[in-house]
Coordinates of C-alpha atoms in Angstrom, one line a residue:
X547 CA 0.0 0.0 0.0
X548 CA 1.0 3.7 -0.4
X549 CA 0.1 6.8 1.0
X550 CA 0.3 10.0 -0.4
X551 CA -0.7 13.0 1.6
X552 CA -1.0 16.6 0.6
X553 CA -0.4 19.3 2.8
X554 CA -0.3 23.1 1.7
X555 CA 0.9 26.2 3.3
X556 CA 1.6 29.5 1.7
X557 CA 5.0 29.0 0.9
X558 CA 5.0 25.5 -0.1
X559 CA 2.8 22.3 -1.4
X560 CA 4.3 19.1 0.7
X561 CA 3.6 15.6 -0.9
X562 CA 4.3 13.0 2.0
X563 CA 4.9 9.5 0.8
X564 CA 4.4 6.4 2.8
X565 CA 4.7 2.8 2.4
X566 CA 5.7 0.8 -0.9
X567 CA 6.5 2.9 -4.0
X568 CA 5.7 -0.3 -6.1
X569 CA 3.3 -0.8 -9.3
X570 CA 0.7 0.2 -9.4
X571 CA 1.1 2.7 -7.0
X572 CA 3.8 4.1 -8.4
X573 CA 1.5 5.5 -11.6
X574 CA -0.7 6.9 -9.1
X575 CA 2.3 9.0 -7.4
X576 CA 2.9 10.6 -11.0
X577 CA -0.5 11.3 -11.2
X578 CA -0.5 12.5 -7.7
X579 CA 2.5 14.9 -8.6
X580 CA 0.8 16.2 -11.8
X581 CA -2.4 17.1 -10.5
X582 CA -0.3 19.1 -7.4
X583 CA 1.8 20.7 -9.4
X584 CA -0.9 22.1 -11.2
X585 CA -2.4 23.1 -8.3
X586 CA 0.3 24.5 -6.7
X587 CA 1.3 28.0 -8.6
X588 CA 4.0 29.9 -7.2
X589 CA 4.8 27.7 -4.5
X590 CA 7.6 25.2 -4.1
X591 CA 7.0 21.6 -4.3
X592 CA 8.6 19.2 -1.9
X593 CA 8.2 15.9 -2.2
X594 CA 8.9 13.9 1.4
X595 CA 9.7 10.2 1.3
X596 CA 8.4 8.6 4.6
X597 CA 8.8 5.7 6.0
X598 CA 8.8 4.1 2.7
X599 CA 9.8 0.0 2.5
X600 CA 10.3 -1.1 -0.5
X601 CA 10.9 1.0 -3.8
X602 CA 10.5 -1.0 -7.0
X603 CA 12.1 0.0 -11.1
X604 CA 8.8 2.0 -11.7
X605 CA 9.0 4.0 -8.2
X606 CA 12.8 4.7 -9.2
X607 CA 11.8 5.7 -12.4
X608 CA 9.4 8.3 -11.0
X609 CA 12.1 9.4 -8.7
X610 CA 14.7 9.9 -11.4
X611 CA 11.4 11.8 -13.6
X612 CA 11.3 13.9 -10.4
X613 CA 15.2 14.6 -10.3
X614 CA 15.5 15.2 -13.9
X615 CA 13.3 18.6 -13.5
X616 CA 15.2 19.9 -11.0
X617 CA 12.1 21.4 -9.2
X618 CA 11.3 19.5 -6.4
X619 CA 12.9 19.2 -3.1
X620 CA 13.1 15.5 -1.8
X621 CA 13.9 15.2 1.9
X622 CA 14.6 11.7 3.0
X623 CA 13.5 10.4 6.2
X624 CA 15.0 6.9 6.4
X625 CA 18.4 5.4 5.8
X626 CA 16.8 3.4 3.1
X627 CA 15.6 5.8 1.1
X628 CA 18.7 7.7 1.1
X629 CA 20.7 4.7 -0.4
X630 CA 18.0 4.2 -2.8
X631 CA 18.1 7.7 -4.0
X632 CA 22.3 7.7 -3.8
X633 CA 22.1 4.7 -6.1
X634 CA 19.8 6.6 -8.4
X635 CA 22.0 9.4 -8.6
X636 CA 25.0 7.5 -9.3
X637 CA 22.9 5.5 -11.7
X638 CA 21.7 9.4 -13.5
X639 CA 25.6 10.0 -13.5
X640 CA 26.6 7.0 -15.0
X641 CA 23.7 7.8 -18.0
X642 CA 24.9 11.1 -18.6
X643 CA 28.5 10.1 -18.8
X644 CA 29.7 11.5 -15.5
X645 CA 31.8 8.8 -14.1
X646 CA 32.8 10.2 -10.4
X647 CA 30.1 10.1 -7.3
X648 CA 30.3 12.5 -4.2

């Protein structure tokens, strides 16, 4: 299961993600993120990855989609999903022909 939660304040719209970022639910994140980011105008869009377990090829892909605007802020909550995330970006780097990894 996944949870995605909306939470808006004047200076920012939050997008709190829970559980497993697997398919399906990973099309319904994108979906999720499309319809907020139309909604949200002027303010910054964070996306907050909570307590999520398990993160399969189509979450990852929605995370790179995510990185490659540039846009969104993605705090990480849990040792887990900073790995994940550091093995996306070296994966990104590796892609674009950058071959060293902070």
């Amino acid at each position: 299961m996944l949870k995605i939660s909306l939470v808006d304040d004047a200076r920012q719209r939050r997008v709190i993600v829970e559980g497993k970022l697997i398919t399906p639910w990973a099309a319904e994140l994108r979906s999720a993120l499309r319809k907020g980011k139309s909604r949200h105008g002027d303010r910054e869009l964070v996306i907050e990855m909570k307590h999520v377990t398990t993160i399969s090829q189509e979450g990852e892909n929605v995370i790179l989609e995510l990185n490659k605007r540039g846009r969104n802020s993605i705090p990480l909550r849990r040792v887990f999903s900073k790995h994940v995330v550091k093995e996306l970006t070296r994966r990104a780097r590796r892609n674009l022909g950058h071959e060293q990894v902070d």
